[in-house]
Each structure stands twice: as structure tokens, then as C-alpha cells.
Tab-separated table of N, CA, C and O in Angstrom:
chain	number	residue	atom	x	y	z
A	1	MET	N	-20.077	1.086	-9.058
A	1	MET	CA	-21.150	1.202	-10.026
A	1	MET	C	-22.421	1.573	-9.292
A	1	MET	O	-22.678	1.063	-8.210
A	2	ILE	N	-23.199	2.411	-9.913
A	2	ILE	CA	-24.494	2.792	-9.354
A	2	ILE	C	-25.573	2.464	-10.379
A	2	ILE	O	-25.445	2.806	-11.546
A	3	LYS	N	-26.608	1.789	-9.923
A	3	LYS	CA	-27.767	1.513	-10.770
A	3	LYS	C	-28.913	2.342	-10.208
A	3	LYS	O	-29.385	2.096	-9.095
A	4	TYR	N	-29.319	3.384	-10.941
A	4	TYR	CA	-30.362	4.269	-10.470
A	4	TYR	C	-31.740	3.666	-10.699
A	4	TYR	O	-31.963	2.943	-11.651
A	5	ARG	N	-32.647	4.008	-9.790
A	5	ARG	CA	-34.033	3.565	-9.925
A	5	ARG	C	-34.802	4.548	-10.795
A	5	ARG	O	-34.558	5.746	-10.762
A	6	ASP	N	-35.753	4.041	-11.559
A	6	ASP	CA	-36.585	4.897	-12.407
A	6	ASP	C	-37.808	5.427	-11.667
A	6	ASP	O	-38.396	6.419	-12.067
A	7	ASP	N	-38.194	4.765	-10.602
A	7	ASP	CA	-39.446	5.086	-9.907
A	7	ASP	C	-39.199	5.914	-8.649
A	7	ASP	O	-39.728	5.629	-7.591
A	8	GLN	N	-38.443	6.980	-8.737
A	8	GLN	CA	-38.054	7.780	-7.579
A	8	GLN	C	-38.956	9.006	-7.454
A	8	GLN	O	-38.668	10.056	-7.998
A	9	PRO	N	-40.069	8.891	-6.719
A	9	PRO	CA	-40.983	10.029	-6.625
A	9	PRO	C	-40.463	11.171	-5.752
A	9	PRO	O	-40.743	12.321	-6.023
A	10	GLN	N	-39.744	10.877	-4.695
A	10	GLN	CA	-39.296	11.914	-3.764
A	10	GLN	C	-37.805	11.740	-3.472
A	10	GLN	O	-37.434	11.009	-2.553
A	11	PRO	N	-36.946	12.414	-4.235
A	11	PRO	CA	-35.507	12.291	-3.977
A	11	PRO	C	-35.168	12.651	-2.538
A	11	PRO	O	-35.730	13.575	-1.961
A	12	GLY	N	-34.272	11.900	-1.963
A	12	GLY	CA	-33.848	12.151	-0.590
A	12	GLY	C	-34.620	11.380	0.459
A	12	GLY	O	-34.176	11.232	1.583
A	13	ARG	N	-35.778	10.871	0.106
A	13	ARG	CA	-36.581	10.128	1.074
A	13	ARG	C	-36.460	8.629	0.885
A	13	ARG	O	-36.702	7.865	1.792
A	14	ASN	N	-36.119	8.220	-0.317
A	14	ASN	CA	-35.975	6.803	-0.639
A	14	ASN	C	-34.608	6.590	-1.287
A	14	ASN	O	-34.019	7.521	-1.828
A	15	PRO	N	-34.120	5.368	-1.264
A	15	PRO	CA	-32.837	5.120	-1.934
A	15	PRO	C	-32.931	5.443	-3.425
A	15	PRO	O	-33.951	5.204	-4.048
A	16	VAL	N	-31.866	6.012	-3.976
A	16	VAL	CA	-31.877	6.352	-5.400
A	16	VAL	C	-31.549	5.161	-6.268
A	16	VAL	O	-31.698	5.201	-7.472
A	17	GLY	N	-31.079	4.088	-5.679
A	17	GLY	CA	-30.733	2.914	-6.447
A	17	GLY	C	-29.906	1.957	-5.633
A	17	GLY	O	-30.050	1.870	-4.424
A	18	GLN	N	-29.033	1.249	-6.307
A	18	GLN	CA	-28.166	0.277	-5.659
A	18	GLN	C	-26.724	0.580	-6.049
A	18	GLN	O	-26.448	1.103	-7.121
A	19	VAL	N	-25.810	0.223	-5.164
A	19	VAL	CA	-24.396	0.446	-5.406
A	19	VAL	C	-23.650	-0.865	-5.224
A	19	VAL	O	-23.926	-1.615	-4.290
A	20	ILE	N	-22.715	-1.142	-6.131
A	20	ILE	CA	-21.841	-2.306	-5.976
A	20	ILE	C	-20.406	-1.793	-6.033
A	20	ILE	O	-20.075	-0.946	-6.850
A	21	THR	N	-19.581	-2.257	-5.101
A	21	THR	CA	-18.180	-1.840	-5.073
A	21	THR	C	-17.290	-3.062	-5.002
A	21	THR	O	-17.711	-4.129	-4.572
A	22	MET	N	-16.055	-2.897	-5.424
A	22	MET	CA	-15.058	-3.964	-5.344
A	22	MET	C	-13.749	-3.329	-4.904
A	22	MET	O	-13.455	-2.197	-5.278
A	23	GLN	N	-12.996	-4.058	-4.124
A	23	GLN	CA	-11.718	-3.544	-3.641
A	23	GLN	C	-10.624	-4.559	-3.924
A	23	GLN	O	-10.710	-5.698	-3.493
A	24	GLY	N	-9.641	-4.124	-4.640
A	24	GLY	CA	-8.475	-4.967	-4.875
A	24	GLY	C	-7.497	-4.833	-3.717
A	24	GLY	O	-7.666	-3.995	-2.841
A	25	HIS	N	-6.507	-5.664	-3.694
A	25	HIS	CA	-5.501	-5.621	-2.637
A	25	HIS	C	-4.117	-5.571	-3.267
A	25	HIS	O	-3.460	-6.595	-3.431
A	26	PRO	N	-3.652	-4.361	-3.628
A	26	PRO	CA	-2.357	-4.248	-4.302
A	26	PRO	C	-1.172	-4.684	-3.451
A	26	PRO	O	-0.109	-4.980	-3.978
A	27	GLU	N	-1.375	-4.752	-2.150
A	27	GLU	CA	-0.278	-5.186	-1.270
A	27	GLU	C	-0.002	-6.684	-1.407
A	27	GLU	O	1.048	-7.169	-1.012
A	28	LEU	N	-0.943	-7.420	-1.980
A	28	LEU	CA	-0.759	-8.856	-2.155
A	28	LEU	C	-0.137	-9.131	-3.522
A	28	LEU	O	-0.804	-9.557	-4.462
A	29	THR	N	1.145	-8.889	-3.616
A	29	THR	CA	1.884	-9.157	-4.853
A	29	THR	C	2.019	-10.670	-5.038
A	29	THR	O	1.750	-11.452	-4.118
A	30	THR	N	2.481	-11.074	-6.208
A	30	THR	CA	2.686	-12.500	-6.470
A	30	THR	C	3.700	-13.079	-5.492
A	30	THR	O	3.508	-14.187	-4.977
A	31	ASP	N	4.770	-12.332	-5.207
A	31	ASP	CA	5.776	-12.819	-4.257
A	31	ASP	C	5.199	-12.992	-2.858
A	31	ASP	O	5.464	-13.988	-2.181
A	32	MET	N	4.408	-12.021	-2.409
A	32	MET	CA	3.793	-12.105	-1.075
A	32	MET	C	2.802	-13.266	-1.031
A	32	MET	O	2.749	-14.013	-0.061
A	33	THR	N	2.034	-13.430	-2.092
A	33	THR	CA	1.070	-14.531	-2.151
A	33	THR	C	1.781	-15.881	-2.105
A	33	THR	O	1.359	-16.796	-1.389
A	34	ALA	N	2.883	-16.017	-2.855
A	34	ALA	CA	3.655	-17.262	-2.850
A	34	ALA	C	4.185	-17.551	-1.452
A	34	ALA	O	4.119	-18.690	-0.976
A	35	PHE	N	4.689	-16.533	-0.783
A	35	PHE	CA	5.198	-16.686	0.577
A	35	PHE	C	4.097	-17.190	1.510
A	35	PHE	O	4.293	-18.151	2.269
A	36	LEU	N	2.919	-16.563	1.431
A	36	LEU	CA	1.799	-16.971	2.301
A	36	LEU	C	1.324	-18.389	1.992
A	36	LEU	O	1.023	-19.162	2.905
A	37	MET	N	1.295	-18.744	0.717
A	37	MET	CA	0.842	-20.101	0.364
A	37	MET	C	1.841	-21.159	0.810
A	37	MET	O	1.445	-22.247	1.226
A	38	LYS	N	3.126	-20.847	0.752
A	38	LYS	CA	4.135	-21.791	1.252
A	38	LYS	C	3.955	-22.031	2.743
A	38	LYS	O	4.061	-23.164	3.226
A	39	ILE	N	3.679	-20.965	3.477
A	39	ILE	CA	3.440	-21.102	4.919
A	39	ILE	C	2.199	-21.948	5.174
A	39	ILE	O	2.201	-22.833	6.035
A	40	ARG	N	1.125	-21.682	4.424
A	40	ARG	CA	-0.128	-22.440	4.599
A	40	ARG	C	0.070	-23.919	4.268
A	40	ARG	O	-0.469	-24.790	4.938
A	41	LEU	N	0.836	-24.197	3.231
A	41	LEU	CA	1.105	-25.580	2.850
A	41	LEU	C	1.958	-26.268	3.910
A	41	LEU	O	1.654	-27.390	4.333
A	42	LYS	N	3.009	-25.599	4.366
A	42	LYS	CA	3.911	-26.176	5.365
A	42	LYS	C	3.182	-26.454	6.689
A	42	LYS	O	3.412	-27.467	7.332
A	43	SER	N	2.290	-25.549	7.064
A	43	SER	CA	1.543	-25.728	8.320
A	43	SER	C	0.333	-26.641	8.142
A	43	SER	O	-0.407	-26.872	9.098
A	44	GLU	N	0.133	-27.124	6.915
A	44	GLU	CA	-0.992	-27.999	6.573
A	44	GLU	C	-2.345	-27.325	6.782
A	44	GLU	O	-3.354	-27.981	6.996
A	45	THR	N	-2.337	-25.987	6.723
A	45	THR	CA	-3.595	-25.243	6.761
A	45	THR	C	-4.347	-25.445	5.457
A	45	THR	O	-5.569	-25.504	5.441
A	46	LEU	N	-3.580	-25.533	4.352
A	46	LEU	CA	-4.151	-25.816	3.034
A	46	LEU	C	-3.467	-27.038	2.439
A	46	LEU	O	-2.280	-27.261	2.662
A	47	SER	N	-4.225	-27.808	1.669
A	47	SER	CA	-3.665	-28.992	1.012
A	47	SER	C	-2.988	-28.573	-0.292
A	47	SER	O	-3.147	-27.450	-0.770
A	48	GLU	N	-2.259	-29.508	-0.906
A	48	GLU	CA	-1.624	-29.231	-2.194
A	48	GLU	C	-2.669	-28.907	-3.261
A	48	GLU	O	-2.447	-28.045	-4.122
A	49	ASP	N	-3.811	-29.590	-3.224
A	49	ASP	CA	-4.891	-29.307	-4.180
A	49	ASP	C	-5.441	-27.894	-3.977
A	49	ASP	O	-5.730	-27.187	-4.953
A	50	GLU	N	-5.604	-27.484	-2.729
A	50	GLU	CA	-6.103	-26.141	-2.448
A	50	GLU	C	-5.101	-25.073	-2.897
A	50	GLU	O	-5.498	-24.021	-3.421
A	51	ILE	N	-3.812	-25.355	-2.713
A	51	ILE	CA	-2.776	-24.418	-3.170
A	51	ILE	C	-2.805	-24.311	-4.696
A	51	ILE	O	-2.725	-23.207	-5.256
A	52	ALA	N	-2.951	-25.449	-5.383
A	52	ALA	CA	-3.026	-25.429	-6.847
A	52	ALA	C	-4.223	-24.601	-7.311
A	52	ALA	O	-4.124	-23.817	-8.265
A	53	GLU	N	-5.344	-24.755	-6.643
A	53	GLU	CA	-6.544	-23.977	-6.976
A	53	GLU	C	-6.306	-22.491	-6.694
A	53	GLU	O	-6.714	-21.620	-7.473
A	54	ALA	N	-5.628	-22.185	-5.609
A	54	ALA	CA	-5.326	-20.789	-5.265
A	54	ALA	C	-4.449	-20.139	-6.332
A	54	ALA	O	-4.647	-18.975	-6.682
A	55	TRP	N	-3.481	-20.893	-6.876
A	55	TRP	CA	-2.601	-20.338	-7.915
A	55	TRP	C	-3.375	-19.955	-9.162
A	55	TRP	O	-3.004	-19.013	-9.865
A	56	LYS	N	-4.469	-20.654	-9.448
A	56	LYS	CA	-5.293	-20.282	-10.600
A	56	LYS	C	-5.843	-18.873	-10.423
A	56	LYS	O	-6.016	-18.144	-11.377
A	57	ARG	N	-6.128	-18.513	-9.194
A	57	ARG	CA	-6.672	-17.193	-8.905
A	57	ARG	C	-5.590	-16.111	-8.905
A	57	ARG	O	-5.871	-14.943	-9.079
A	58	VAL	N	-4.350	-16.519	-8.737
A	58	VAL	CA	-3.240	-15.566	-8.742
A	58	VAL	C	-2.764	-15.319	-10.166
A	58	VAL	O	-2.677	-14.186	-10.626
A	59	ASP	N	-2.434	-16.380	-10.878
A	59	ASP	CA	-1.817	-16.252	-12.193
A	59	ASP	C	-2.805	-15.995	-13.317
A	59	ASP	O	-2.555	-15.182	-14.187
A	60	GLY	N	-3.897	-16.715	-13.329
A	60	GLY	CA	-4.842	-16.579	-14.418
A	60	GLY	C	-4.234	-17.050	-15.732
A	60	GLY	O	-3.242	-17.767	-15.768
A	61	VAL	N	-4.789	-16.609	-16.819
A	61	VAL	CA	-4.325	-16.992	-18.145
A	61	VAL	C	-3.111	-16.136	-18.499
A	61	VAL	O	-3.190	-14.916	-18.522
A	62	GLU	N	-1.991	-16.782	-18.744
A	62	GLU	CA	-0.761	-16.100	-19.117
A	62	GLU	C	-0.359	-15.010	-18.120
A	62	GLU	O	0.247	-14.011	-18.478
A	63	GLY	N	-0.745	-15.182	-16.865
A	63	GLY	CA	-0.355	-14.222	-15.845
A	63	GLY	C	-1.177	-12.948	-15.815
A	63	GLY	O	-0.851	-12.019	-15.091
A	64	PHE	N	-2.248	-12.877	-16.591
A	64	PHE	CA	-3.088	-11.683	-16.614
A	64	PHE	C	-4.446	-11.989	-16.002
A	64	PHE	O	-5.306	-12.565	-16.648
A	65	GLY	N	-4.655	-11.602	-14.763
A	65	GLY	CA	-5.944	-11.803	-14.120
A	65	GLY	C	-6.149	-13.223	-13.664
A	65	GLY	O	-5.713	-14.156	-14.316
A	66	GLY	N	-6.775	-13.362	-12.532
A	66	GLY	CA	-7.017	-14.681	-11.979
A	66	GLY	C	-8.346	-15.257	-12.418
A	66	GLY	O	-9.096	-14.649	-13.169
A	67	ALA	N	-8.633	-16.455	-11.929
A	67	ALA	CA	-9.867	-17.158	-12.296
A	67	ALA	C	-11.101	-16.394	-11.840
A	67	ALA	O	-12.162	-16.530	-12.438
A	68	ASP	N	-10.966	-15.569	-10.806
A	68	ASP	CA	-12.118	-14.830	-10.288
A	68	ASP	C	-12.457	-13.602	-11.122
A	68	ASP	O	-13.509	-13.006	-10.949
A	69	GLU	N	-11.562	-13.227	-12.034
A	69	GLU	CA	-11.790	-12.026	-12.837
A	69	GLU	C	-13.085	-12.142	-13.641
A	69	GLU	O	-13.874	-11.208	-13.695
A	70	GLU	N	-13.328	-13.296	-14.245
A	70	GLU	CA	-14.543	-13.492	-15.030
A	70	GLU	C	-15.775	-13.481	-14.123
A	70	GLU	O	-16.805	-12.920	-14.477
A	71	ILE	N	-15.665	-14.068	-12.955
A	71	ILE	CA	-16.781	-14.099	-12.006
A	71	ILE	C	-17.169	-12.686	-11.607
A	71	ILE	O	-18.342	-12.336	-11.546
A	72	ALA	N	-16.172	-11.847	-11.350
A	72	ALA	CA	-16.444	-10.460	-10.968
A	72	ALA	C	-17.142	-9.714	-12.105
A	72	ALA	O	-18.083	-8.948	-11.869
A	73	GLY	N	-16.691	-9.933	-13.323
A	73	GLY	CA	-17.319	-9.275	-14.477
A	73	GLY	C	-18.775	-9.664	-14.629
A	73	GLY	O	-19.641	-8.812	-14.859
A	74	TRP	N	-19.064	-10.943	-14.496
A	74	TRP	CA	-20.457	-11.404	-14.602
A	74	TRP	C	-21.302	-10.867	-13.460
A	74	TRP	O	-22.477	-10.532	-13.652
A	75	ALA	N	-20.745	-10.764	-12.266
A	75	ALA	CA	-21.492	-10.221	-11.127
A	75	ALA	C	-21.893	-8.776	-11.396
A	75	ALA	O	-23.032	-8.379	-11.130
A	76	MET	N	-20.959	-7.981	-11.959
A	76	MET	CA	-21.289	-6.586	-12.269
A	76	MET	C	-22.334	-6.496	-13.375
A	76	MET	O	-23.267	-5.682	-13.287
A	77	LEU	N	-22.213	-7.335	-14.404
A	77	LEU	CA	-23.201	-7.325	-15.483
A	77	LEU	C	-24.581	-7.709	-14.961
A	77	LEU	O	-25.581	-7.033	-15.260
A	78	ASN	N	-24.656	-8.765	-14.172
A	78	ASN	CA	-25.954	-9.190	-13.600
A	78	ASN	C	-26.547	-8.106	-12.715
A	78	ASN	O	-27.751	-7.885	-12.718
A	79	PHE	N	-25.712	-7.423	-11.956
A	79	PHE	CA	-26.172	-6.331	-11.092
A	79	PHE	C	-26.815	-5.232	-11.931
A	79	PHE	O	-27.888	-4.726	-11.621
A	80	MET	N	-26.140	-4.865	-13.015
A	80	MET	CA	-26.649	-3.770	-13.855
A	80	MET	C	-27.925	-4.154	-14.601
A	80	MET	O	-28.790	-3.313	-14.841
A	81	LEU	N	-28.072	-5.422	-14.975
A	81	LEU	CA	-29.216	-5.847	-15.768
A	81	LEU	C	-30.414	-6.277	-14.939
A	81	LEU	O	-31.533	-6.355	-15.459
A	82	ALA	N	-30.198	-6.591	-13.651
A	82	ALA	CA	-31.313	-7.055	-12.803
A	82	ALA	C	-32.294	-5.936	-12.537
A	82	ALA	O	-31.943	-4.770	-12.452
A	83	ASN	N	-33.545	-6.306	-12.422
A	83	ASN	CA	-34.592	-5.315	-12.120
A	83	ASN	C	-34.791	-5.178	-10.640
A	83	ASN	O	-34.702	-5.985	-9.856
């Protein structure tokens, strides 16, 4: 997303606005994520509570989007509306 500035007197000399980007990780499938979380739990790198919280970010509501999906949407909206 690009938010352009209205007060651009000299194009090319000043920034034209702000840019926000997001990158997903398609290589992290549900199966791969489950495998990694099992390893983290077994090695005690993460607790059972932390694993449960992590699953919220994987599955989301009915398996469509994780808990962070709403956070990302609000971040983009705030970015676009901020002065």
C-alpha cells in the first residue's frame, strides 16, 4: 500500500509518501507448522500454553485466517488514515 503525500512541492527531491508491505509465508503449511510446534514443545522451547496460543494464529475461526489477520487489517487501516 502506498499513502501519497498532498504537500509534495518538488517531486523526486522528497519522499512521495509512505509504503507499508506485508509478506506471507506459503511454505509454512499447517502440517509444517504442526511439525515445528511439536518439536518446540518436546524440546521445552515453548510451553503448552504458548503452543495453544500459537494454534490460534494458525487455525483462526473455522480454519480461515489466524488471530493476527484482524491485527494486520487494523494496522493497514490505521496506516491509511493517519496524517
